Amino acid sequence: MPGQSHKEPHRRATSTPRSLKQATSELRWALSLAAPESPAFMRHLLGNAHDKVDITTSSEHVAAFTEHAIVLLNGNAHQTRELLGGKGYNINAMRRHQLAVPPAFCITTEVGVRYLAAPTPTMEAIWNDVLDQMRWLEAETSRTFGWGPRPLLVSIRSGAVQSMPGMMDTILNLGINDPVEQALAAASPSPIPQTFARDTRLRFIRTYRRIVDPLNPPPANTYDQLRAAIESIFSSWNSPRAVAYRTHYGLDDQSGTAVIVQAMVFGNQGAYSGAGTLFSRNPITRESKLFGEWLPGGQGDDVVSGLVEVQPITSLRDEQPTVYDELVDTAGRLERLGSDVQEIEFTTEDSKLWLLQTRVAERSAQVAVRLALQLWQEGLIDDAEALRRVTPVHVETVLLPVLQPENHLSATLLAKGTPTCPGVISGKAYTEVDEALDAAESAEQVILVRDHTRPDDVLGMLASQGVVTEVGGAASHAAVVSRELSRVAVVGCGQGTAVSLAGKQITVDGDKGEVRQGNLTLSAWSENETPELRELADIARRISPLRVHMTEDHTRLDDSSDTAVRLAINTGHADVVSATPLIVMMTTLRLQDSKDSSAKS
């Protein structure tokens, strides 16, 4: 179903874990050696002993693929998420349910893994299949790749099994050169067709130079562009930010990424075109309302970058009510199909709605708890699934100390913006990633303050406890990644914020969207004092083999570790006492799930 890719319960988000420090040091050293695409860089990242793919060029790497190397995402694909990646799997599901998705095909994760081991032989082995599927795209769109009169342009996107927002690369508008630019202008219904075609080409050139080849312009041959872009996306699996992200969360380094090749639709074409991101429920405030951002005349990269001023999704309702109503209906449908809150990337082209992708929406710990209860109350998920949607890290984060009103009002307000990940955190403001990393390695509490965050800033975001930016909205890179990492975040605080905050001790309030001077005193809460955690604990007691209480006359459990929980169960205890009842019961249920899975296999 669309978007079913929940984070594993064991993925713990700590402030500066030892593994992150090791990875940070390693990656910074690697970056000083060479550019990401160079062989030296790849050898360093892939040649380590700890479970990286072995770089060889033996014939075993170009043996026959176990399944189709390339899969049409036409709604009929039967392959698993592990082979198609999350993006490809969800595109296929949307097509199966007859939603308006631009035609696409998937080069599978199996190819991605083999590419990292033997790039040239792997590309040679699949290239004829790529050409066949490009002809399929041409037939589906009634366009031609590389020439007119109606040229086909494509996007090249990564598609890992586990979503890694902002960590890997995307290339839009590929397939344009001098004659294609002219044909695109001639075929466009835009009132300013030459401007549209030139804008599209310049966007592609900028992206190609940034991601594929910083030294040379894109080749004139559009198939050379395509091949280079596919290879670049496969290689981005081992970009420093992607490796750091997987290290932080303990994700599999060997699963690789798929590559999605999808026909372009153009939000930059005219007055009734645009791009946006829609959440089927608010991932920031816990409200069960649609939430999102919309940019008339833009493309998806503009929305995510945070560099362009976007509009609330309600402005789409005012400008194109029919499109808005269709989008609302689609969001509800995708949420029901996925049984979870969806983040939907969409484009409108001349008042036609197109869905580019959907995935489970990233959310803060506070919102994860609220949404699990909402979906449970609405009957979309059962007791066990409600508890799977909340991790011990979520509970610990919800219980972090909060700012009391009297302390809040007495401190000087330094900046105000859009709250995008709730919580309150104090620390020293750093505006450079390297400085933030050094401070974090010295056990300093770090707040990363940037004009806007870039994908490569993820190392600094991992090392920090809070994030502040000058520009950006709720769907920007800074906002989405902060929610994923459970970092308190305020974005869009205005030009000059970074300079004014640099070096200061500050407190970031991710609930109110404020930055105040000093390290302010915070007050802690317990599970019993938090109504939503109390409600989840009541659900857990109904299904957990081990019922856990905060007080009562039962054996006390000293910690919530797997060992302690197993010991309590094995010695016949049905009720115990703990300072963290919900976390202990969640551990119990996870161990039970693991035992049941082992028994089935």
Coordinates of C-alpha atoms in Angstrom, one line a residue:
M1 CA 0.0 0.0 0.0
P2 CA 1.2 3.6 -0.5
G3 CA 3.7 4.8 2.0
Q4 CA 3.9 1.8 4.3
S5 CA 7.5 2.3 5.3
H6 CA 7.5 2.8 9.1
K7 CA 10.7 3.5 10.9
E8 CA 12.1 0.5 12.8
P9 CA 11.6 0.7 16.6
H10 CA 15.3 0.3 17.3
R11 CA 16.3 3.4 15.4
R12 CA 17.4 5.7 18.2
A13 CA 18.1 9.3 17.6
T14 CA 20.8 10.3 20.1
S15 CA 22.5 13.7 20.1
T16 CA 26.1 12.8 19.3
P17 CA 26.6 9.0 19.4
R18 CA 30.0 7.5 19.3
S19 CA 29.3 6.0 15.8
L20 CA 28.3 9.5 14.5
K21 CA 31.6 10.9 15.7
Q22 CA 33.5 8.1 14.1
A23 CA 31.5 8.5 10.9
T24 CA 31.9 12.3 10.9
S25 CA 35.7 12.1 11.3
E26 CA 35.9 9.5 8.5
L27 CA 33.7 11.4 6.1
R28 CA 35.4 14.7 6.7
W29 CA 38.7 13.0 6.0
A30 CA 37.3 11.4 2.8
L31 CA 35.9 14.7 1.6
S32 CA 39.4 16.3 1.9
L33 CA 40.8 13.6 -0.3
A34 CA 38.6 13.9 -3.4
A35 CA 35.3 14.8 -4.9
P36 CA 32.4 12.3 -4.2
E37 CA 32.4 10.9 -7.7
S38 CA 36.2 10.2 -7.8
P39 CA 37.6 6.6 -7.5
A40 CA 39.6 7.6 -4.4
F41 CA 36.5 8.7 -2.6
M42 CA 34.5 5.6 -3.6
R43 CA 37.4 3.3 -2.6
H44 CA 37.5 4.9 0.8
L45 CA 33.8 4.6 1.4
L46 CA 33.3 1.2 -0.1
G47 CA 36.6 -0.4 0.9
N48 CA 36.1 -0.4 4.7
A49 CA 35.8 -3.7 6.4
H50 CA 32.5 -3.0 8.1
D51 CA 30.0 -4.5 5.7
K52 CA 30.6 -2.2 2.7
V53 CA 30.1 -3.7 -0.8
D54 CA 33.3 -5.3 -2.0
I55 CA 34.7 -3.4 -5.0
T56 CA 35.7 -6.0 -7.6
T57 CA 35.0 -6.4 -11.3
S58 CA 34.7 -10.2 -11.4
S59 CA 32.1 -11.8 -13.6
E60 CA 29.8 -12.6 -10.7
H61 CA 28.7 -9.0 -10.6
V62 CA 27.4 -9.1 -14.1
A63 CA 25.7 -12.5 -13.9
A64 CA 22.0 -12.7 -14.8
F65 CA 19.7 -10.7 -12.6
T66 CA 17.4 -12.7 -10.4
E67 CA 14.5 -10.6 -11.5
H68 CA 13.9 -8.0 -14.2
A69 CA 16.7 -5.4 -13.9
I70 CA 14.2 -2.8 -15.0
V71 CA 10.5 -2.7 -14.1
L72 CA 7.7 -0.7 -15.6
L73 CA 5.7 1.1 -12.9
N74 CA 2.4 0.8 -14.7
G75 CA 0.4 -0.6 -11.8
N76 CA 1.0 -4.2 -12.7
A77 CA 4.5 -4.7 -11.2
H78 CA 4.6 -7.5 -8.6
Q79 CA 8.1 -6.9 -7.3
T80 CA 8.7 -6.1 -3.6
R81 CA 9.5 -2.8 -2.0
E82 CA 13.0 -4.2 -1.3
L83 CA 13.5 -4.4 -5.1
L84 CA 11.6 -1.4 -6.3
G85 CA 12.6 0.9 -3.4
G86 CA 10.0 2.9 -1.5
K87 CA 9.4 5.5 -4.2
G88 CA 9.0 3.0 -7.0
Y89 CA 6.8 0.8 -5.0
N90 CA 4.5 3.7 -4.1
I91 CA 4.4 5.0 -7.7
N92 CA 3.3 1.5 -8.9
A93 CA 0.6 1.4 -6.2
M94 CA -0.8 4.8 -7.2
R95 CA -0.9 3.7 -10.8
R96 CA -2.6 0.5 -9.8
H97 CA -5.3 2.6 -8.1
Q98 CA -5.6 4.6 -11.3
L99 CA -4.3 7.9 -9.9
A100 CA -2.7 10.5 -12.2
V101 CA 1.0 9.7 -12.0
P102 CA 3.4 10.5 -14.9
P103 CA 4.7 7.3 -16.5
A104 CA 7.8 5.9 -15.0
F105 CA 10.1 2.9 -14.8
C106 CA 12.4 1.6 -12.1
I107 CA 16.0 0.4 -12.3
T108 CA 16.0 -1.9 -9.3
T109 CA 18.0 -1.9 -6.1
E110 CA 19.7 -5.1 -7.3
V111 CA 21.2 -3.2 -10.1
G112 CA 22.2 -0.4 -7.7
V113 CA 24.1 -2.8 -5.5
R114 CA 25.9 -4.3 -8.5
Y115 CA 26.7 -0.9 -9.9
L116 CA 28.6 0.0 -6.8
A117 CA 30.7 -3.1 -7.2
A118 CA 31.2 -3.0 -11.0
P119 CA 29.9 0.3 -12.5
T120 CA 30.9 -0.1 -16.2
P121 CA 29.9 -3.8 -16.7
T122 CA 26.6 -3.2 -14.9
M123 CA 25.6 -0.3 -17.0
E124 CA 26.6 -2.2 -20.2
A125 CA 24.4 -5.1 -19.0
I126 CA 21.3 -3.0 -18.5
W127 CA 21.7 -0.3 -21.1
N128 CA 19.7 -1.9 -23.9
D129 CA 16.8 -2.5 -21.4
V130 CA 17.0 1.2 -20.5
L131 CA 16.6 2.2 -24.1
D132 CA 13.6 -0.2 -24.5
Q133 CA 11.9 1.4 -21.5
M134 CA 12.6 4.9 -22.8
R135 CA 10.7 3.9 -26.0
W136 CA 7.9 2.7 -23.7
L137 CA 7.9 6.2 -22.0
E138 CA 7.8 7.8 -25.5
A139 CA 4.7 5.7 -26.4
E140 CA 3.0 6.4 -23.1
T141 CA 3.4 10.2 -23.4
S142 CA 3.3 10.5 -27.2
R143 CA 6.6 12.4 -27.0
T144 CA 10.1 11.7 -28.2
F145 CA 13.3 11.8 -26.2
G146 CA 16.0 14.0 -27.7
W147 CA 14.0 15.7 -30.4
G148 CA 10.7 17.3 -31.4
P149 CA 8.1 18.1 -32.3
R150 CA 6.9 17.1 -28.8
P151 CA 10.0 16.4 -26.8
L152 CA 10.1 14.1 -23.8
L153 CA 12.0 15.3 -20.7
V154 CA 12.5 13.0 -17.7
S155 CA 13.4 13.2 -14.0
I156 CA 15.9 10.8 -12.5
R157 CA 15.3 10.1 -8.8
S158 CA 16.8 7.9 -6.1
G159 CA 14.6 5.2 -4.5
A160 CA 16.0 3.6 -1.4
V161 CA 14.0 1.0 0.5
Q162 CA 14.0 3.1 3.7
S163 CA 13.1 6.8 3.1
M164 CA 16.1 9.1 3.6
P165 CA 14.7 12.6 3.0
G166 CA 17.1 15.0 1.4
M167 CA 20.0 12.6 1.6
M168 CA 20.2 11.5 -2.0
D169 CA 20.0 13.2 -5.4
T170 CA 17.3 14.1 -7.9
I171 CA 17.8 15.5 -11.4
L172 CA 14.9 17.2 -13.2
N173 CA 14.3 18.3 -16.8
L174 CA 16.8 15.9 -18.3
G175 CA 16.8 15.5 -22.1
I176 CA 17.2 19.1 -23.2
N177 CA 19.7 20.6 -25.6
D178 CA 19.5 23.3 -28.3
P179 CA 17.0 21.7 -30.7
V180 CA 15.0 20.3 -27.8
E181 CA 14.8 23.7 -26.2
Q182 CA 13.4 25.1 -29.4
A183 CA 10.9 22.3 -29.8
L184 CA 9.8 22.6 -26.2
A185 CA 9.1 26.3 -26.7
A186 CA 7.2 25.6 -30.0
A187 CA 5.0 22.9 -28.4
S188 CA 4.3 24.7 -25.1
P189 CA 0.9 26.3 -24.4
S190 CA 2.7 28.8 -22.1
P191 CA 2.0 32.5 -22.9
I192 CA 5.7 33.0 -22.8
P193 CA 7.0 29.7 -24.4
Q194 CA 10.6 30.8 -25.0
T195 CA 10.9 31.9 -21.4
F196 CA 9.5 28.6 -20.2
A197 CA 11.9 26.6 -22.4
R198 CA 14.9 28.7 -21.4
D199 CA 14.0 28.4 -17.7
T200 CA 13.7 24.7 -18.0
R201 CA 17.0 24.3 -19.6
L202 CA 18.8 26.5 -17.1
R203 CA 17.3 24.5 -14.3
F204 CA 18.7 21.4 -15.8
I205 CA 22.1 22.8 -16.4
R206 CA 22.4 24.0 -12.8
T207 CA 21.4 20.7 -11.4
Y208 CA 23.6 18.7 -13.8
R209 CA 26.6 20.8 -12.8
R210 CA 25.9 20.5 -9.1
I211 CA 25.2 16.7 -9.1
V212 CA 26.7 15.0 -12.1
D213 CA 29.7 17.0 -13.4
P214 CA 30.8 20.3 -11.9
L215 CA 33.5 20.9 -14.5
N216 CA 31.7 20.4 -17.8
P217 CA 28.4 21.4 -19.3
P218 CA 25.8 18.7 -20.0
P219 CA 26.5 16.7 -23.2
A220 CA 24.4 17.6 -26.2
N221 CA 23.5 13.9 -26.7
T222 CA 20.5 13.4 -24.5
Y223 CA 21.2 9.6 -24.0
D224 CA 24.7 10.6 -22.7
Q225 CA 22.9 12.9 -20.2
L226 CA 20.6 10.0 -19.2
R227 CA 23.4 7.5 -18.6
A228 CA 25.6 10.0 -16.6
A229 CA 22.6 10.9 -14.5
I230 CA 21.6 7.3 -13.7
E231 CA 25.2 6.6 -12.7
S232 CA 25.3 9.7 -10.5
I233 CA 22.1 8.7 -8.7
F234 CA 23.5 5.2 -8.0
S235 CA 26.7 6.7 -6.7
S236 CA 24.8 9.1 -4.4
W237 CA 24.1 6.0 -2.2
N238 CA 27.6 6.5 -0.9
S239 CA 27.6 10.3 -0.6
P240 CA 28.9 11.5 2.7
R241 CA 25.4 12.7 3.9
A242 CA 23.8 9.3 3.0
V243 CA 26.5 7.3 4.7
A244 CA 26.3 9.6 7.8
Y245 CA 22.5 9.2 7.9
R246 CA 22.6 5.4 7.7
T247 CA 25.3 5.3 10.3
H248 CA 23.3 7.4 12.7
Y249 CA 20.2 5.1 12.3
G250 CA 22.0 1.8 11.9
L251 CA 20.5 1.2 8.5
D252 CA 21.7 -1.4 6.0
D253 CA 24.7 -0.2 3.9
Q254 CA 24.3 -3.0 1.4
S255 CA 20.7 -2.5 0.2
G256 CA 21.6 0.2 -2.4
T257 CA 19.1 2.4 -4.2
A258 CA 16.8 2.0 -7.1
V259 CA 16.7 4.7 -9.8
I260 CA 13.3 6.0 -11.0
V261 CA 13.1 7.5 -14.5
Q262 CA 9.8 9.4 -14.8
A263 CA 8.3 11.6 -17.5
M264 CA 8.5 15.3 -16.6
V265 CA 5.4 17.4 -16.0
F266 CA 6.1 21.1 -15.8
G267 CA 5.0 23.3 -12.9
N268 CA 7.0 26.2 -14.4
Q269 CA 4.9 26.3 -17.6
G270 CA 2.4 29.0 -16.9
A271 CA -0.2 30.7 -14.7
Y272 CA -2.2 27.5 -14.1
S273 CA 0.9 25.4 -13.3
G274 CA 2.9 25.0 -10.1
A275 CA 4.3 22.5 -7.6
G276 CA 3.7 21.7 -4.0
T277 CA 3.8 19.4 -1.1
L278 CA 0.7 18.2 0.8
F279 CA 0.5 16.4 4.1
S280 CA -2.8 14.5 4.7
R281 CA -2.6 15.7 8.3
N282 CA -0.5 18.4 9.9
P283 CA 2.9 16.9 10.9
I284 CA 3.8 19.8 13.1
T285 CA 0.8 20.8 15.2
R286 CA -1.0 17.5 15.7
E287 CA -4.2 18.8 14.0
S288 CA -6.0 16.3 11.8
K289 CA -6.2 18.9 9.0
L290 CA -4.6 19.0 5.6
F291 CA -1.4 21.0 5.6
G292 CA 1.0 21.9 2.8
E293 CA 2.7 24.5 0.6
W294 CA 2.2 25.5 -3.0
L295 CA 4.3 27.5 -5.4
P296 CA 2.6 28.8 -8.6
G297 CA 5.0 28.6 -11.6
G298 CA 7.6 26.6 -9.8
Q299 CA 9.0 23.1 -9.6
G300 CA 9.4 20.7 -6.7
D301 CA 13.0 21.7 -6.1
D302 CA 11.9 25.2 -5.4
V303 CA 9.5 24.2 -2.7
V304 CA 12.1 21.9 -1.0
S305 CA 15.0 24.4 -1.2
G306 CA 13.5 26.9 1.1
L307 CA 14.9 29.7 -1.0
V308 CA 11.7 30.6 -2.7
E309 CA 8.7 32.1 -0.9
V310 CA 5.9 29.6 -1.0
Q311 CA 2.2 29.9 -0.3
P312 CA -0.1 27.9 2.0
I313 CA -2.0 25.1 0.3
T314 CA -5.2 27.1 0.8
S315 CA -4.0 29.5 -1.9
L316 CA -4.4 26.7 -4.4
R317 CA -8.0 26.4 -3.4
D318 CA -8.5 30.0 -4.2
E319 CA -6.6 29.9 -7.6
Q320 CA -7.7 26.4 -8.9
P321 CA -10.6 25.1 -6.8
T322 CA -11.2 22.1 -8.9
V323 CA -7.6 21.0 -8.7
Y324 CA -7.6 21.6 -4.9
D325 CA -10.8 19.5 -4.4
E326 CA -9.2 16.6 -6.4
L327 CA -6.0 16.9 -4.3
V328 CA -8.0 16.8 -1.1
D329 CA -9.9 13.7 -2.2
T330 CA -6.7 12.0 -3.3
A331 CA -4.9 12.7 0.0
G332 CA -7.7 11.1 1.9
R333 CA -7.7 8.1 -0.4
L334 CA -3.9 7.6 -0.1
E335 CA -4.0 7.9 3.7
R336 CA -6.7 5.2 3.9
L337 CA -4.7 3.0 1.5
G338 CA -1.5 3.5 3.5
S339 CA -3.2 3.6 7.0
D340 CA -0.8 6.5 7.8
V341 CA -0.3 10.2 7.2
Q342 CA 1.0 10.8 3.7
E343 CA 3.5 13.4 2.3
I344 CA 2.5 13.9 -1.3
E345 CA 4.6 15.7 -3.9
F346 CA 2.4 17.0 -6.7
T347 CA 2.6 19.2 -9.8
T348 CA -0.1 21.0 -11.7
E349 CA 0.4 21.5 -15.4
D350 CA -2.2 23.7 -17.1
S351 CA -4.8 22.9 -14.4
K352 CA -4.1 19.1 -14.6
L353 CA -3.1 17.5 -11.3
W354 CA -0.2 15.1 -11.3
L355 CA 1.1 13.1 -8.4
L356 CA 4.8 12.5 -8.4
Q357 CA 5.3 10.5 -5.2
T358 CA 3.8 9.7 -1.8
R359 CA 5.4 8.5 1.3
V360 CA 4.8 8.2 5.0
A361 CA 5.1 11.7 6.4
E362 CA 8.1 12.5 8.6
R363 CA 6.9 13.8 12.0
S364 CA 8.2 14.9 15.4
A365 CA 7.9 12.6 18.4
Q366 CA 5.0 14.6 19.8
V367 CA 3.1 14.4 16.6
A368 CA 3.9 10.6 16.2
V369 CA 2.2 10.0 19.5
R370 CA -0.9 12.1 18.6
L371 CA -1.2 10.7 15.1
A372 CA -1.0 7.1 16.4
L373 CA -3.9 7.8 18.7
Q374 CA -5.9 9.6 16.1
L375 CA -5.6 6.7 13.6
W376 CA -6.4 4.2 16.3
Q377 CA -9.5 6.2 17.4
E378 CA -10.6 6.3 13.7
G379 CA -10.3 2.5 13.4
L380 CA -7.5 2.7 10.7
I381 CA -5.1 0.8 12.9
D382 CA -5.5 -1.7 15.8
D383 CA -4.0 -1.6 19.3
A384 CA -0.7 -3.3 18.4
E385 CA -0.1 -1.1 15.3
A386 CA -0.8 2.0 17.3
L387 CA 2.0 1.0 19.7
R388 CA 4.3 0.1 16.8
R389 CA 3.9 3.6 15.4
V390 CA 5.5 5.1 18.6
T391 CA 9.1 4.2 19.6
P392 CA 10.8 4.5 23.0
V393 CA 12.7 7.4 21.5
H394 CA 9.4 9.2 20.8
V395 CA 8.3 8.7 24.4
E396 CA 11.7 9.9 25.8
T397 CA 11.5 13.0 23.5
V398 CA 7.9 13.8 24.6
L399 CA 9.1 13.7 28.2
L400 CA 12.0 16.1 27.6
P401 CA 11.8 19.3 29.8
V402 CA 9.6 22.2 28.6
L403 CA 9.8 25.9 29.0
Q404 CA 7.6 27.4 31.8
P405 CA 5.6 30.6 30.9
E406 CA 7.4 32.8 33.4
N407 CA 10.8 31.9 32.0
H408 CA 9.6 32.3 28.5
L409 CA 8.3 35.9 29.1
S410 CA 11.3 37.1 31.0
A411 CA 13.9 36.3 28.2
T412 CA 14.7 38.5 25.3
L413 CA 13.2 37.5 22.0
L414 CA 16.0 37.3 19.4
A415 CA 14.2 35.8 16.4
K416 CA 10.8 34.5 15.4
G417 CA 9.9 32.1 12.5
T418 CA 7.8 29.1 11.6
P419 CA 7.8 26.2 14.1
T420 CA 8.5 23.0 12.2
C421 CA 9.5 20.5 15.0
P422 CA 8.2 21.0 18.5
G423 CA 10.2 20.9 21.7
V424 CA 12.5 23.3 23.6
I425 CA 16.3 23.2 23.6
S426 CA 19.1 25.4 24.7
G427 CA 22.7 25.6 23.4
K428 CA 25.3 27.7 21.6
A429 CA 24.6 28.9 18.1
Y430 CA 27.0 27.8 15.4
T431 CA 26.6 28.9 11.8
E432 CA 29.3 26.7 10.2
V433 CA 28.9 22.9 10.0
D434 CA 32.5 22.2 10.8
E435 CA 32.4 24.4 13.9
A436 CA 29.2 22.7 15.0
L437 CA 30.8 19.2 14.5
D438 CA 33.9 20.2 16.6
A439 CA 31.7 21.6 19.4
A440 CA 29.5 18.5 19.5
E441 CA 32.6 16.3 19.6
S442 CA 33.6 18.3 22.7
A443 CA 30.2 17.4 24.3
E444 CA 28.8 21.0 23.8
Q445 CA 25.1 21.5 23.3
V446 CA 24.9 22.8 19.7
I447 CA 22.2 24.8 17.8
L448 CA 22.9 24.9 14.1
V449 CA 21.9 28.3 12.5
R450 CA 22.0 28.6 8.7
D451 CA 20.6 30.8 6.0
H452 CA 19.0 27.6 4.7
T453 CA 20.1 24.0 5.1
R454 CA 21.5 22.1 2.2
P455 CA 21.6 18.3 1.8
D456 CA 25.3 18.2 2.8
D457 CA 24.5 20.0 6.1
V458 CA 23.0 16.8 7.5
L459 CA 26.3 16.1 9.4
G460 CA 25.8 19.3 11.3
M461 CA 22.1 18.6 11.8
L462 CA 22.9 15.2 13.3
A463 CA 25.5 16.8 15.6
S464 CA 23.1 19.5 16.8
Q465 CA 20.1 19.5 19.1
G466 CA 18.3 22.3 17.4
V467 CA 18.1 24.0 13.9
V468 CA 17.3 27.6 13.0
T469 CA 17.2 29.0 9.5
E470 CA 16.7 32.4 7.9
V471 CA 14.5 31.2 5.0
G472 CA 12.2 28.2 4.3
G473 CA 8.8 26.8 5.1
A474 CA 7.3 23.7 6.6
A475 CA 8.1 21.6 3.5
S476 CA 11.7 22.8 3.1
H477 CA 14.7 20.6 3.5
A478 CA 15.5 22.0 7.0
A479 CA 11.9 21.3 8.2
V480 CA 11.5 17.8 6.8
V481 CA 14.9 16.6 7.9
S482 CA 14.6 18.2 11.4
R483 CA 11.3 16.3 11.9
E484 CA 12.9 13.1 10.7
L485 CA 15.8 13.6 13.2
S486 CA 13.6 14.9 16.0
R487 CA 15.6 18.1 16.2
V488 CA 13.8 21.1 17.5
A489 CA 13.5 23.5 14.6
V490 CA 12.4 27.0 13.7
V491 CA 12.7 28.1 10.0
G492 CA 12.1 31.3 8.1
C493 CA 13.4 33.7 10.8
G494 CA 14.5 36.4 8.3
Q495 CA 17.7 37.6 6.7
G496 CA 20.5 38.4 9.1
T497 CA 19.4 35.9 11.7
A498 CA 22.5 33.7 11.4
V499 CA 24.9 36.7 11.9
S500 CA 22.9 38.0 14.8
L501 CA 22.8 34.7 16.7
A502 CA 26.3 33.4 16.0
G503 CA 28.2 32.5 19.1
K504 CA 25.3 33.3 21.5
Q505 CA 23.7 31.0 24.1
I506 CA 20.1 30.7 23.0
T507 CA 16.9 28.7 23.7
V508 CA 14.9 27.5 20.7
D509 CA 11.2 27.0 21.2
G510 CA 9.9 24.7 18.5
D511 CA 6.4 25.0 19.8
K512 CA 6.1 28.8 19.5
G513 CA 8.6 29.4 16.7
E514 CA 10.8 31.6 18.9
V515 CA 14.5 32.0 19.7
R516 CA 15.2 33.6 23.0
Q517 CA 18.4 34.7 24.7
G518 CA 20.2 32.5 27.2
N519 CA 19.9 29.0 28.5
L520 CA 16.4 29.1 30.1
T521 CA 15.3 26.8 32.9
L522 CA 13.1 23.9 31.8
S523 CA 10.6 21.7 33.7
A524 CA 10.2 17.9 33.2
W525 CA 7.1 15.8 33.0
S526 CA 6.3 12.2 33.8
E527 CA 4.3 9.6 31.7
N528 CA 1.4 10.0 34.1
E529 CA 1.3 13.7 33.7
T530 CA 1.1 13.5 29.9
P531 CA -2.5 12.5 28.8
E532 CA -1.5 11.1 25.4
L533 CA 1.2 8.8 26.9
R534 CA -1.2 7.8 29.6
E535 CA -3.7 6.7 27.0
L536 CA -1.1 4.8 25.0
A537 CA -0.1 3.0 28.2
D538 CA -3.7 2.0 28.8
I539 CA -3.8 0.5 25.3
A540 CA -0.5 -1.3 26.0
R541 CA -1.7 -2.9 29.3
R542 CA -4.6 -4.5 27.4
I543 CA -2.3 -6.5 25.0
S544 CA 1.1 -6.6 26.7
P545 CA 2.1 -10.0 28.3
L546 CA 3.8 -7.8 30.9
R547 CA 1.6 -5.1 32.5
V548 CA 3.7 -2.3 33.9
H549 CA 2.6 0.3 36.5
M550 CA 4.2 3.4 37.8
T551 CA 3.2 2.7 41.4
E552 CA 1.5 -0.3 43.1
D553 CA 2.7 -3.3 45.1
H554 CA 4.6 -5.3 42.4
T555 CA 8.2 -6.2 41.7
R556 CA 10.2 -3.2 40.5
L557 CA 12.0 -3.3 37.2
D558 CA 15.2 -1.3 37.4
D559 CA 15.5 -0.6 33.6
S560 CA 13.7 -1.1 30.3
S561 CA 16.4 -3.2 28.6
D562 CA 15.6 -6.3 26.6
T563 CA 17.4 -8.4 29.2
A564 CA 15.4 -7.0 32.2
V565 CA 12.1 -7.5 30.4
R566 CA 13.0 -11.0 29.3
L567 CA 14.0 -11.9 32.9
A568 CA 10.7 -10.6 34.3
I569 CA 8.6 -12.6 31.8
N570 CA 10.7 -15.8 32.2
T571 CA 10.3 -15.6 36.0
G572 CA 6.5 -15.6 35.6
H573 CA 5.7 -11.9 36.4
A574 CA 2.5 -10.5 34.9
D575 CA 2.7 -7.1 36.6
V576 CA 5.8 -5.0 37.5
V577 CA 6.5 -1.5 38.5
S578 CA 8.7 0.9 36.5
A579 CA 9.4 4.6 36.2
T580 CA 8.7 4.3 32.5
P581 CA 5.7 1.9 32.1
L582 CA 5.0 2.6 28.5
I583 CA 8.6 2.1 27.3
V584 CA 8.8 -1.2 29.1
M585 CA 5.5 -2.5 27.6
M586 CA 6.6 -1.3 24.2
T587 CA 9.8 -3.3 24.6
T588 CA 7.8 -6.3 25.7
L589 CA 5.6 -6.1 22.6
R590 CA 8.6 -5.7 20.3
L591 CA 10.2 -8.8 21.8
Q592 CA 6.9 -10.7 21.3
D593 CA 6.7 -9.6 17.7
S594 CA 10.3 -10.7 17.1
K595 CA 9.5 -14.1 18.7
D596 CA 6.4 -14.5 16.6
S597 CA 8.3 -13.7 13.4
S598 CA 11.0 -16.2 14.2
A599 CA 8.4 -18.9 14.9
K600 CA 6.7 -18.3 11.5
S601 CA 10.0 -18.4 9.6

